[in-house]
Coordinates of C-alpha atoms and ligand atoms in Angstrom, one line a residue:
M22 CA 1.9 12.0 -50.0
R23 CA 2.6 15.2 -48.2
T24 CA 5.1 18.0 -48.2
F25 CA 4.4 19.4 -44.7
Y26 CA 3.0 18.2 -41.4
C27 CA -0.1 20.1 -40.3
G28 CA 1.3 21.3 -37.0
S29 CA 4.5 22.7 -38.6
L30 CA 3.0 25.6 -40.5
R31 CA 4.0 29.1 -39.4
K32 CA 3.9 32.7 -40.7
D33 CA 7.2 32.0 -42.7
D34 CA 5.3 29.5 -44.8
I35 CA 2.8 32.1 -46.1
G36 CA 2.5 31.9 -49.9
K37 CA 3.8 28.3 -50.1
E38 CA 1.9 25.5 -51.9
V39 CA 1.6 22.6 -49.5
D40 CA 0.3 19.0 -49.5
L41 CA -1.1 18.0 -46.1
C42 CA -2.7 14.7 -45.0
G43 CA -4.6 13.9 -41.8
W44 CA -7.9 13.5 -40.0
V45 CA -10.8 15.9 -40.1
F46 CA -11.0 17.0 -36.5
R47 CA -13.6 19.7 -36.5
R48 CA -15.6 21.1 -39.4
R49 CA -17.5 24.3 -39.5
D50 CA -19.8 25.3 -42.3
H51 CA -20.0 29.1 -42.6
G52 CA -22.3 29.1 -45.6
G53 CA -19.9 30.3 -48.2
L54 CA -16.8 29.0 -46.6
I55 CA -16.1 25.6 -45.0
F56 CA -13.4 25.4 -42.3
A57 CA -11.8 22.2 -41.1
D58 CA -9.2 21.5 -38.5
L59 CA -6.9 19.0 -40.1
R60 CA -5.0 16.9 -37.6
D61 CA -1.9 14.8 -37.7
V62 CA 0.7 13.7 -35.1
S63 CA 2.4 17.1 -35.2
G64 CA -0.8 19.2 -34.5
I65 CA -3.6 21.0 -36.3
A66 CA -3.8 23.2 -39.3
Q67 CA -6.9 25.2 -40.3
V68 CA -7.9 24.4 -43.9
V69 CA -10.4 26.5 -45.8
F70 CA -12.6 25.4 -48.6
S71 CA -13.8 28.3 -50.7
P72 CA -16.0 28.0 -53.8
E73 CA -14.0 30.9 -55.3
I74 CA -10.8 28.9 -55.1
S75 CA -12.1 25.4 -56.0
Q76 CA -15.8 24.8 -56.6
E77 CA -15.1 21.0 -56.7
S78 CA -13.3 20.8 -53.3
H79 CA -15.8 23.1 -51.7
S80 CA -18.7 20.9 -52.7
A81 CA -16.8 17.7 -51.7
A82 CA -16.1 19.3 -48.3
H83 CA -19.8 19.4 -47.5
D84 CA -19.6 15.6 -47.1
L85 CA -16.6 15.5 -44.9
K86 CA -17.3 14.0 -41.5
Q87 CA -15.4 13.7 -38.3
E88 CA -12.2 11.6 -38.6
Y89 CA -12.4 11.2 -42.4
V90 CA -8.9 10.8 -43.7
I91 CA -8.1 13.3 -46.4
A92 CA -5.3 14.8 -48.4
I93 CA -5.4 18.4 -49.6
K94 CA -3.3 20.7 -51.7
G95 CA -3.5 24.4 -51.1
K96 CA -1.7 27.6 -50.4
V97 CA -0.7 28.9 -47.0
A98 CA -2.3 32.3 -46.2
E99 CA -2.3 34.7 -43.3
R100 CA -5.6 34.5 -41.4
P101 CA -7.7 37.6 -41.7
A102 CA -7.1 40.1 -38.9
G103 CA -9.0 39.2 -35.7
T104 CA -9.4 35.5 -36.6
E105 CA -6.0 34.3 -35.4
N106 CA -5.9 31.7 -32.7
V107 CA -3.1 32.3 -30.2
N108 CA -3.8 28.9 -28.6
V109 CA -2.4 26.8 -31.4
P110 CA 1.1 27.2 -32.9
T111 CA -0.3 27.3 -36.4
G112 CA -2.9 29.9 -35.3
A113 CA -1.6 32.7 -37.5
V114 CA -2.1 30.9 -40.8
E115 CA -4.6 28.8 -42.7
V116 CA -4.5 26.8 -45.9
L117 CA -6.7 27.8 -48.9
V118 CA -7.6 24.4 -50.5
N119 CA -7.5 23.9 -54.2
S120 CA -7.7 20.1 -54.2
L121 CA -9.3 17.6 -51.8
T122 CA -9.0 13.8 -51.9
V123 CA -10.9 11.7 -49.4
L124 CA -8.6 8.8 -48.6
N125 CA -10.9 7.0 -46.2
T126 CA -14.2 7.5 -44.4
C127 CA -15.0 7.0 -40.7
K128 CA -18.0 5.5 -39.0
P129 CA -19.7 7.5 -36.2
L130 CA -17.4 7.4 -33.2
P131 CA -18.1 5.5 -30.0
F132 CA -16.9 8.6 -28.1
Q133 CA -15.9 12.2 -29.0
L134 CA -12.2 12.7 -29.3
E135 CA -12.6 16.1 -27.8
D136 CA -14.2 14.7 -24.6
E137 CA -12.0 15.4 -21.6
E138 CA -12.6 12.0 -20.0
P139 CA -14.2 9.5 -22.2
N140 CA -15.4 6.3 -20.5
E141 CA -12.3 4.2 -19.8
S142 CA -13.6 0.9 -21.1
L143 CA -14.4 2.6 -24.4
R144 CA -11.0 4.1 -24.5
L145 CA -9.4 0.8 -24.0
K146 CA -11.6 -1.0 -26.5
Y147 CA -10.9 1.6 -29.1
R148 CA -7.4 2.4 -28.0
Y149 CA -6.5 3.7 -31.5
L150 CA -9.2 6.3 -31.2
D151 CA -8.2 7.1 -27.7
M152 CA -4.5 7.5 -28.8
R153 CA -5.6 9.8 -31.6
R154 CA -6.6 12.3 -29.0
P155 CA -3.8 14.9 -29.1
Q156 CA -3.1 14.8 -25.4
M157 CA -2.7 11.0 -25.6
Q158 CA -0.5 11.2 -28.7
Q159 CA 1.7 13.7 -26.8
I160 CA 2.2 11.2 -24.0
F161 CA 3.5 8.6 -26.4
V162 CA 5.7 11.1 -28.3
Q163 CA 7.2 12.0 -24.9
R164 CA 7.6 8.3 -24.0
S165 CA 9.5 7.8 -27.3
Q166 CA 11.7 10.8 -26.6
A167 CA 12.5 9.6 -23.0
L168 CA 13.6 6.3 -24.4
Q169 CA 16.0 8.0 -26.8
V170 CA 17.4 10.1 -24.0
I171 CA 17.9 7.0 -21.9
R172 CA 19.6 5.1 -24.7
Q173 CA 21.9 8.0 -25.6
H174 CA 22.8 8.7 -22.0
L175 CA 23.5 5.1 -21.0
V176 CA 25.6 4.4 -24.1
S177 CA 27.6 7.5 -23.4
D178 CA 28.0 6.3 -19.9
G179 CA 29.6 3.1 -21.1
F180 CA 26.6 0.7 -21.1
Y181 CA 25.8 -1.9 -23.7
E182 CA 22.2 -2.7 -24.6
V183 CA 21.7 -6.5 -24.4
E184 CA 18.4 -8.4 -24.7
T185 CA 17.5 -11.3 -22.5
P186 CA 14.9 -13.9 -23.2
F187 CA 11.2 -13.8 -22.5
L188 CA 10.8 -17.6 -22.6
T189 CA 12.8 -18.6 -19.6
K190 CA 12.7 -20.0 -16.1
S191 CA 11.1 -18.5 -13.0
T192 CA 13.0 -15.5 -11.6
P193 CA 13.0 -14.6 -7.9
E194 CA 11.2 -11.3 -7.6
G195 CA 8.6 -12.8 -5.4
A196 CA 5.5 -12.4 -7.5
R197 CA 3.5 -15.1 -9.4
D198 CA 4.9 -16.1 -12.8
F199 CA 3.1 -16.1 -16.1
I200 CA 3.5 -19.6 -17.6
V201 CA 3.9 -20.6 -21.2
P202 CA 3.6 -24.3 -22.1
S203 CA 6.3 -25.8 -24.3
R204 CA 5.0 -27.8 -27.3
L205 CA 8.4 -29.5 -27.9
N206 CA 8.7 -30.6 -24.3
S207 CA 5.3 -31.5 -23.3
G208 CA 4.6 -31.2 -19.6
H209 CA 7.3 -28.5 -19.4
F210 CA 6.7 -24.8 -19.1
Y211 CA 8.5 -21.5 -19.6
A212 CA 8.0 -18.7 -17.1
L213 CA 7.9 -15.2 -18.5
P214 CA 10.6 -13.2 -16.7
Q215 CA 9.6 -11.1 -13.7
S216 CA 12.8 -9.3 -14.4
P217 CA 16.0 -10.1 -16.2
Q218 CA 17.8 -10.5 -12.9
L219 CA 19.6 -13.8 -13.4
F220 CA 20.5 -13.1 -17.0
K221 CA 21.9 -9.7 -16.3
Q222 CA 24.1 -11.1 -13.5
I223 CA 25.3 -13.8 -16.0
L224 CA 26.1 -11.0 -18.5
M225 CA 28.5 -9.7 -15.9
V226 CA 30.1 -13.1 -15.6
A227 CA 30.3 -13.0 -19.4
G228 CA 32.4 -9.9 -19.1
M229 CA 29.9 -7.4 -20.6
D230 CA 30.9 -4.9 -17.9
R231 CA 27.9 -2.6 -18.1
Y232 CA 24.6 -3.8 -19.3
F233 CA 21.3 -2.1 -19.8
Q234 CA 18.0 -3.0 -21.2
V235 CA 14.6 -1.5 -21.7
A236 CA 13.1 -4.7 -20.4
R237 CA 9.6 -5.9 -20.4
C238 CA 8.8 -7.7 -17.1
F239 CA 5.8 -9.9 -16.3
R240 CA 4.3 -10.4 -12.9
D241 CA 1.0 -12.1 -12.3
E242 CA -0.1 -9.9 -9.4
D243 CA -3.4 -8.3 -8.4
L244 CA -3.5 -5.1 -10.3
R245 CA -3.8 -1.5 -9.0
A246 CA -3.9 1.9 -10.6
D247 CA -0.1 2.0 -10.7
R248 CA 0.5 -1.7 -11.6
Q249 CA 0.2 -3.7 -14.9
P250 CA 0.9 -7.4 -15.5
E251 CA 3.5 -6.4 -18.0
F252 CA 5.5 -3.3 -17.6
T253 CA 8.8 -1.8 -18.6
Q254 CA 11.9 -1.6 -16.5
L255 CA 15.1 0.3 -17.1
D256 CA 17.4 -2.4 -16.1
L257 CA 21.1 -1.9 -15.3
E258 CA 24.0 -4.1 -14.1
M259 CA 27.6 -3.1 -13.6
S260 CA 30.9 -5.0 -12.9
F261 CA 33.6 -4.1 -10.4
V262 CA 31.4 -1.7 -8.5
D263 CA 30.1 -1.1 -5.0
V264 CA 27.0 0.8 -3.8
D265 CA 28.2 4.3 -4.6
D266 CA 29.0 3.4 -8.2
V267 CA 25.6 2.0 -9.0
I268 CA 23.8 4.9 -7.1
G269 CA 26.0 7.4 -9.1
A270 CA 25.2 5.8 -12.5
A271 CA 21.5 5.5 -11.6
E272 CA 21.1 9.1 -10.5
R273 CA 22.9 10.4 -13.5
L274 CA 20.4 8.5 -15.6
I275 CA 17.4 9.8 -13.7
K276 CA 18.8 13.3 -14.0
A277 CA 19.0 12.9 -17.8
I278 CA 15.4 11.7 -18.0
F279 CA 14.1 14.3 -15.6
E280 CA 15.8 17.3 -17.2
S281 CA 14.8 16.3 -20.7
M282 CA 11.2 15.8 -19.7
T283 CA 10.6 18.7 -17.3
G284 CA 13.2 21.2 -18.4
K285 CA 13.9 21.7 -14.7
P286 CA 17.4 21.3 -13.2
F287 CA 18.1 18.1 -11.2
P288 CA 20.8 18.8 -8.6
L289 CA 23.1 15.9 -7.8
P290 CA 23.7 14.0 -5.6
V291 CA 20.2 12.9 -4.6
R292 CA 19.7 12.9 -0.8
R293 CA 20.2 9.6 1.0
M294 CA 18.5 8.3 4.1
D295 CA 19.0 5.2 6.1
Y296 CA 16.1 2.7 6.1
E297 CA 16.1 3.0 9.9
E298 CA 15.7 6.8 9.9
A299 CA 13.0 6.6 7.3
M300 CA 11.0 4.2 9.4
E301 CA 11.6 6.1 12.7
K302 CA 10.8 9.5 11.3
Y303 CA 8.3 8.8 8.6
G304 CA 7.0 5.3 9.3
T305 CA 7.7 4.0 5.8
D306 CA 10.6 2.9 3.6
K307 CA 9.3 5.3 0.9
P308 CA 8.7 8.6 2.6
D309 CA 7.2 11.5 0.7
L310 CA 9.6 14.4 1.3
R311 CA 7.7 17.0 -0.6
Y312 CA 6.7 18.0 3.0
D313 CA 8.6 17.3 6.2
L314 CA 6.2 16.7 9.1
P315 CA 8.6 14.3 10.9
M316 CA 7.6 12.1 13.8
I317 CA 9.5 13.1 16.9
E318 CA 10.0 10.7 19.7
V319 CA 9.3 11.6 23.4
T320 CA 9.3 8.2 25.0
D321 CA 12.1 9.1 27.4
V322 CA 10.1 12.0 28.8
F323 CA 7.5 9.6 30.3
G324 CA 9.6 7.0 32.1
E325 CA 8.1 7.9 35.4
S326 CA 4.8 9.4 34.3
E327 CA 1.6 9.1 36.3
F328 CA -0.3 8.9 33.0
G329 CA -0.8 5.2 32.8
V330 CA -0.8 4.8 29.0
F331 CA 2.5 6.6 28.5
R332 CA 4.3 5.1 31.5
Q333 CA 3.4 1.6 30.4
V334 CA 4.6 2.2 26.9
A335 CA 7.8 3.7 28.2
E336 CA 8.4 0.8 30.6
Q337 CA 7.7 -1.8 27.9
K338 CA 10.2 -0.1 25.5
G339 CA 7.5 1.0 23.2
A340 CA 7.4 4.4 21.5
I341 CA 5.6 7.6 22.2
K342 CA 5.8 9.9 19.1
G343 CA 4.2 13.0 17.8
I344 CA 3.9 15.2 14.8
V345 CA 3.3 19.0 14.9
L346 CA 0.9 20.7 12.6
K347 CA 1.8 24.4 12.2
G348 CA -0.1 27.4 10.9
K349 CA -3.6 25.8 10.7
Q350 CA -6.7 26.7 12.8
L351 CA -8.3 23.5 14.0
S352 CA -11.7 23.5 15.6
R353 CA -12.8 21.0 18.2
K354 CA -14.7 19.3 15.5
D355 CA -11.5 19.1 13.3
L356 CA -9.7 17.5 16.2
D357 CA -12.5 14.9 16.7
T358 CA -12.3 14.2 12.9
A359 CA -8.5 13.6 13.3
V360 CA -9.1 11.2 16.2
D361 CA -11.6 9.3 14.1
A362 CA -9.3 9.3 11.1
A363 CA -6.5 7.9 13.2
K364 CA -8.8 5.1 14.3
D365 CA -9.8 4.3 10.7
L366 CA -6.2 4.1 9.8
G367 CA -5.8 1.4 12.5
S368 CA -4.4 3.3 15.4
G369 CA -5.3 2.5 19.0
G370 CA -5.7 6.1 19.9
L371 CA -4.7 9.6 19.1
I372 CA -3.9 12.3 21.7
W373 CA -4.0 15.9 20.6
M374 CA -2.7 19.0 22.3
R375 CA -2.8 22.6 21.3
F376 CA -0.1 25.1 22.2
E377 CA -1.9 28.3 23.2
G378 CA -0.7 31.3 25.2
G379 CA 2.6 29.6 26.0
K380 CA 1.0 26.4 27.4
L381 CA -0.4 23.1 26.3
V382 CA -4.2 22.7 26.2
S383 CA -5.8 19.3 26.0
P384 CA -8.0 17.0 28.0
T385 CA -4.9 14.9 28.5
V386 CA -2.9 17.7 30.1
K387 CA -4.3 17.2 33.6
Y388 CA -2.6 13.8 33.8
L389 CA 0.8 15.1 33.0
K390 CA 3.5 16.5 35.3
E391 CA 5.0 20.0 34.8
A392 CA 8.3 18.5 33.7
E393 CA 6.6 16.3 31.1
L394 CA 4.7 19.2 29.7
S395 CA 7.8 21.3 29.4
G396 CA 9.6 18.2 28.0
I397 CA 7.0 18.0 25.3
Q398 CA 7.1 21.7 24.6
Q399 CA 10.9 21.7 24.1
R400 CA 11.2 18.4 22.2
F401 CA 8.6 19.6 19.6
A402 CA 9.8 23.2 19.7
L403 CA 6.2 24.3 20.0
S404 CA 5.1 27.9 19.2
D405 CA 1.7 29.5 19.6
G406 CA -1.0 28.0 17.4
D407 CA 0.7 24.6 16.9
V408 CA -1.3 21.4 17.2
L409 CA 0.5 18.3 18.4
F410 CA -0.8 14.8 17.6
M411 CA 0.6 11.9 19.6
M412 CA 0.4 8.1 19.6
A413 CA 1.9 5.6 22.0
G414 CA 2.3 1.8 21.7
K415 CA 4.6 -0.9 20.2
R416 CA 7.3 0.8 18.2
T417 CA 6.6 -0.9 14.9
D418 CA 2.9 -0.2 15.2
I419 CA 3.4 3.4 16.1
N420 CA 5.8 4.0 13.2
E421 CA 3.3 2.5 10.8
M422 CA 0.2 4.3 12.2
M423 CA 1.9 7.6 12.7
G424 CA 3.3 7.3 9.2
R425 CA -0.1 6.8 7.7
F426 CA -1.6 9.6 9.9
R427 CA 1.2 11.9 8.7
T428 CA 0.1 11.3 5.1
Y429 CA -3.5 11.9 6.1
I430 CA -2.7 15.2 7.8
A431 CA -0.6 16.4 4.9
E432 CA -3.4 15.7 2.4
K433 CA -6.1 17.0 4.6
Y434 CA -4.4 20.3 5.4
G435 CA -2.9 20.8 2.0
L436 CA 0.8 20.5 3.0
I437 CA 1.8 18.7 -0.2
P438 CA 3.2 21.1 -2.9
R439 CA 1.7 19.5 -6.0
D440 CA 4.4 20.6 -8.4
A441 CA 7.3 19.5 -6.3
F442 CA 9.4 16.4 -7.1
A443 CA 11.2 15.0 -4.0
F444 CA 13.7 12.3 -4.9
L445 CA 15.4 10.3 -2.2
W446 CA 17.6 7.2 -1.9
V447 CA 16.7 4.9 0.9
V448 CA 19.8 2.8 1.8
N449 CA 21.0 0.2 4.3
F450 CA 17.9 -1.9 4.2
P451 CA 17.7 -5.0 6.4
L452 CA 18.9 -8.0 4.4
L453 CA 16.1 -10.3 5.7
E454 CA 12.6 -10.2 6.9
Y455 CA 10.9 -12.8 9.0
S456 CA 7.9 -14.3 7.4
Q457 CA 5.3 -15.3 10.0
E458 CA 3.5 -17.2 7.3
E459 CA 6.4 -19.3 6.2
K460 CA 8.1 -19.4 9.7
R461 CA 11.5 -18.5 8.2
Y462 CA 13.5 -15.6 7.0
V463 CA 13.0 -14.3 3.5
A464 CA 15.1 -11.9 1.4
R465 CA 13.8 -8.4 1.6
H466 CA 15.0 -7.6 -1.8
H467 CA 15.9 -10.9 -3.5
P468 CA 18.2 -13.8 -2.5
F469 CA 21.2 -12.5 -4.6
T470 CA 21.6 -9.3 -2.6
A471 CA 24.9 -9.0 -0.7
P472 CA 25.0 -8.3 3.0
K473 CA 27.1 -5.3 4.3
Q474 CA 29.0 -7.6 6.6
P475 CA 29.6 -11.3 6.2
I476 CA 26.6 -13.2 7.5
A477 CA 28.9 -15.3 9.7
N478 CA 29.8 -12.2 11.7
C479 CA 26.2 -11.5 12.9
E480 CA 26.3 -14.1 15.6
G481 CA 22.8 -15.2 15.1
D482 CA 21.3 -11.7 15.2
Y483 CA 19.8 -12.0 11.7
D484 CA 17.5 -9.0 12.1
S485 CA 20.6 -6.7 12.4
I486 CA 22.2 -7.7 9.1
Q487 CA 22.0 -4.8 6.6
A488 CA 22.0 -5.3 2.8
K489 CA 23.9 -3.5 0.1
A490 CA 20.5 -2.5 -1.3
Y491 CA 19.1 0.8 -2.3
D492 CA 15.7 2.1 -3.4
M493 CA 15.0 5.4 -5.2
V494 CA 11.8 7.1 -4.0
L495 CA 9.9 9.9 -5.7
N496 CA 7.1 11.7 -3.9
G497 CA 6.5 8.7 -1.6
V498 CA 6.5 6.1 -4.4
E499 CA 9.3 3.6 -5.0
I500 CA 10.5 4.1 -8.5
G501 CA 13.5 1.9 -8.5
G502 CA 15.6 -0.5 -6.5
G503 CA 18.6 -2.7 -6.7
S504 CA 21.6 -4.1 -4.9
I505 CA 25.2 -5.3 -4.9
R506 CA 25.1 -9.1 -5.4
N507 CA 26.8 -12.0 -3.9
Y508 CA 29.4 -12.8 -6.5
R509 CA 31.2 -15.7 -4.7
M510 CA 29.5 -19.0 -4.5
E511 CA 30.3 -19.4 -0.8
D512 CA 28.5 -16.1 0.0
Q513 CA 25.5 -17.1 -2.1
A514 CA 25.4 -20.5 -0.5
A515 CA 25.5 -18.9 3.0
M516 CA 22.5 -16.8 2.0
F517 CA 20.5 -19.7 0.7
K518 CA 21.2 -21.6 3.9
L519 CA 19.9 -18.7 5.9
L520 CA 16.8 -18.5 3.8
G521 CA 16.2 -22.2 4.3
I522 CA 16.6 -22.9 0.6
K523 CA 17.8 -26.4 0.2
D524 CA 20.7 -27.1 -2.2
E525 CA 18.6 -29.2 -4.5
V526 CA 16.0 -26.5 -4.8
A527 CA 18.6 -23.8 -5.4
V528 CA 20.2 -25.9 -8.1
E529 CA 16.8 -26.7 -9.7
Q530 CA 15.8 -23.0 -9.8
F531 CA 19.0 -21.0 -10.2
G532 CA 21.6 -23.7 -10.9
F533 CA 22.8 -22.0 -14.0
L534 CA 23.6 -18.8 -12.1
L535 CA 25.3 -20.7 -9.3
E536 CA 27.5 -22.5 -11.8
A537 CA 28.4 -19.3 -13.4
L538 CA 29.4 -17.7 -10.1
E539 CA 32.0 -20.5 -9.8
M540 CA 33.6 -19.6 -13.1
G541 CA 35.1 -16.3 -12.5
A542 CA 32.2 -14.0 -11.6
P543 CA 33.4 -10.4 -11.0
P544 CA 31.9 -8.3 -8.2
H545 CA 28.8 -6.7 -9.6
G546 CA 25.5 -5.0 -8.8
G547 CA 22.7 -3.1 -10.4
I548 CA 19.3 -1.6 -10.3
A549 CA 16.0 -1.5 -12.1
F550 CA 13.6 1.5 -12.5
G551 CA 9.9 1.3 -13.3
F552 CA 9.9 3.2 -16.5
D553 CA 6.1 3.5 -16.8
R554 CA 5.7 4.7 -13.2
I555 CA 8.4 7.3 -13.7
L556 CA 6.7 8.6 -16.8
M557 CA 3.3 8.7 -15.1
M558 CA 4.8 10.7 -12.3
L559 CA 6.8 13.2 -14.3
L560 CA 3.8 13.8 -16.6
K561 CA 1.6 14.2 -13.5
L562 CA -0.9 11.5 -14.6
D563 CA -3.0 9.4 -12.3
S564 CA -3.0 6.1 -14.0
I565 CA -0.2 3.9 -15.3
R566 CA -2.6 2.9 -18.1
D567 CA -2.2 6.3 -19.5
V568 CA 1.5 5.9 -20.3
I569 CA 1.3 2.3 -21.7
P570 CA 0.2 2.1 -25.3
F571 CA -2.0 -1.0 -24.9
P572 CA -2.6 -1.6 -21.3
K573 CA -4.8 -4.2 -19.5
T574 CA -7.7 -3.8 -17.2
Q575 CA -7.8 -4.6 -13.5
K576 CA -8.7 -8.1 -14.5
G577 CA -5.7 -8.4 -16.8
A578 CA -7.8 -8.2 -20.0
C579 CA -7.0 -6.3 -23.2
L580 CA -10.3 -4.9 -24.2
M581 CA -9.1 -4.2 -27.7
S582 CA -7.7 -7.6 -28.7
G583 CA -9.8 -9.6 -26.3
A584 CA -6.8 -11.3 -24.7
P585 CA -6.7 -13.5 -22.8
G586 CA -8.8 -15.8 -25.0
R587 CA -9.4 -19.4 -25.6
I588 CA -7.2 -21.4 -28.0
S589 CA -8.3 -23.9 -30.6
Q590 CA -8.6 -27.6 -29.8
R591 CA -5.8 -28.3 -32.2
Q592 CA -3.4 -26.0 -30.3
M593 CA -4.5 -27.7 -27.0
N594 CA -3.8 -31.0 -28.5
E595 CA -0.4 -30.0 -29.7
L596 CA 0.5 -28.8 -26.2
K597 CA -1.1 -31.9 -24.7
I598 CA -3.2 -29.7 -22.5
R599 CA -6.7 -30.4 -21.2
T600 CA -8.5 -27.9 -19.0
A601 CA -10.0 -29.2 -15.7
K602 CA -13.7 -29.3 -15.5
E603 CA -13.9 -27.3 -12.3
Ligands
LIG712 N1 15.6 -7.3 -10.5 C1 15.3 -6.3 -9.4 C2 13.9 -5.9 -9.5 O1 13.2 -6.1 -10.5 C3 16.2 -5.1 -9.5 C4 17.6 -5.3 -9.3 O2 17.9 -5.9 -8.2 O3 18.4 -4.9 -10.1 O4 13.4 -5.4 -8.5

């Protein structure tokens, strides 16, 4: 129906006869002439209806309304001097219309497509209108381009794209499953995959060597701004590899995505940090390294302090840590605000000190000995004007509180460079985590993750076992994670035993994987990235809903289709399902 896309017209096209199709974006009636901005996926062209060129089209153009779908024939002309629009790529030209066909009309819109921020429930209900907005269309064009880059890159890196089922059994990612009843096996249920974890491992046993999938994953969790019940993972698995190989392949992939989307260089390798260092310096396993502001420890300075709080903490092997804010003028009121903020974040107390005229100034100073003061000054390398914030207490609490306070200070004092992208690998995670609730150890990543040393060597010190696991962090957000797996049955069995998973339970849940491990499973490992989250961050958007074509609300509803909905009695009968009264 058309010979050109609206957004493609340039000066070179002047004089050409063109056929365009699209939506009427804006219409301006200037008495004699009627102008319309005609829009399609490629952009906007200005089309002009003049009675001198076509009386018929000109009078029909009077009736054009917003979002009418039209086809026009016309000639590309240079815009009269002074009327060019430098803000659009087609701004030097316009199309003089000699024929207009109205293909479809449009009812009055529930919101204006030009609005900066239409109401979100309206946007979700009329997602097709929301997506017609050029800025939204661009997001999905970029999403499509990113997927092509990913596929091309991975195929050239030796990966095969393999699909795994949606109707399957529960997978061990630790969230709640979405359940689908089976009609042919009444009383039995499928679980939608939380990830393709078991299948991708089995593909390695199947000899596929390097697998990838743009995989939809389903997790029935409480939703937040950066979470959706179904989301897309870039899922990889590789055979005959160890940690460095997976990290290498994964960072080459992220480089390809990043460079194609931002046009900026992505230097390799990505920095790596031990879990332990991340926790001790930044109080989190996903530190935002767009700014440094590390926690520095001074516990050892206060072993014999007369300042009760510090001495006690030092004696009880707790931690005394501080962060230094440089180059900001803080009033007494600012300092009080910081103390209150630390309390709100859950901290037992915040001590501040200023470094002025070569010495520390603070209500706390009088309790401290000269040696302690100079110890502080040296350890924090203080210079004039610096403000030091300190906390003391149980090590894990201090790490967590100081970590949160660090983020608070960075935001409050504008220390975060908004345009920066700080990528980081966090490695050497603990294999296990003690669950107070369940009174047993649980896997930090998932139960198939391999330990760095054989479990038998740890002599009962389970907290010290490290995992061959790695997470990629971007600006303080985990964007991907994976591990090297247990590929021999005896190692996997040792892990289940440690986790208190009984043989029968393991067989019932993952029996097919366990059986496969005993039939020539190669060493293997992999990783998965949250594709939606990566897009959201690279495009500097605030909500994951903006990068998912048809997202759900916080309550898991699709406002457009009305899902989830009821099903007919006939369907219920077929499934032999009855809903409980309460
Ligand atoms: N399946 C894991 C996840 O979704 C990733 C992996 O271990 O490869 O977190």
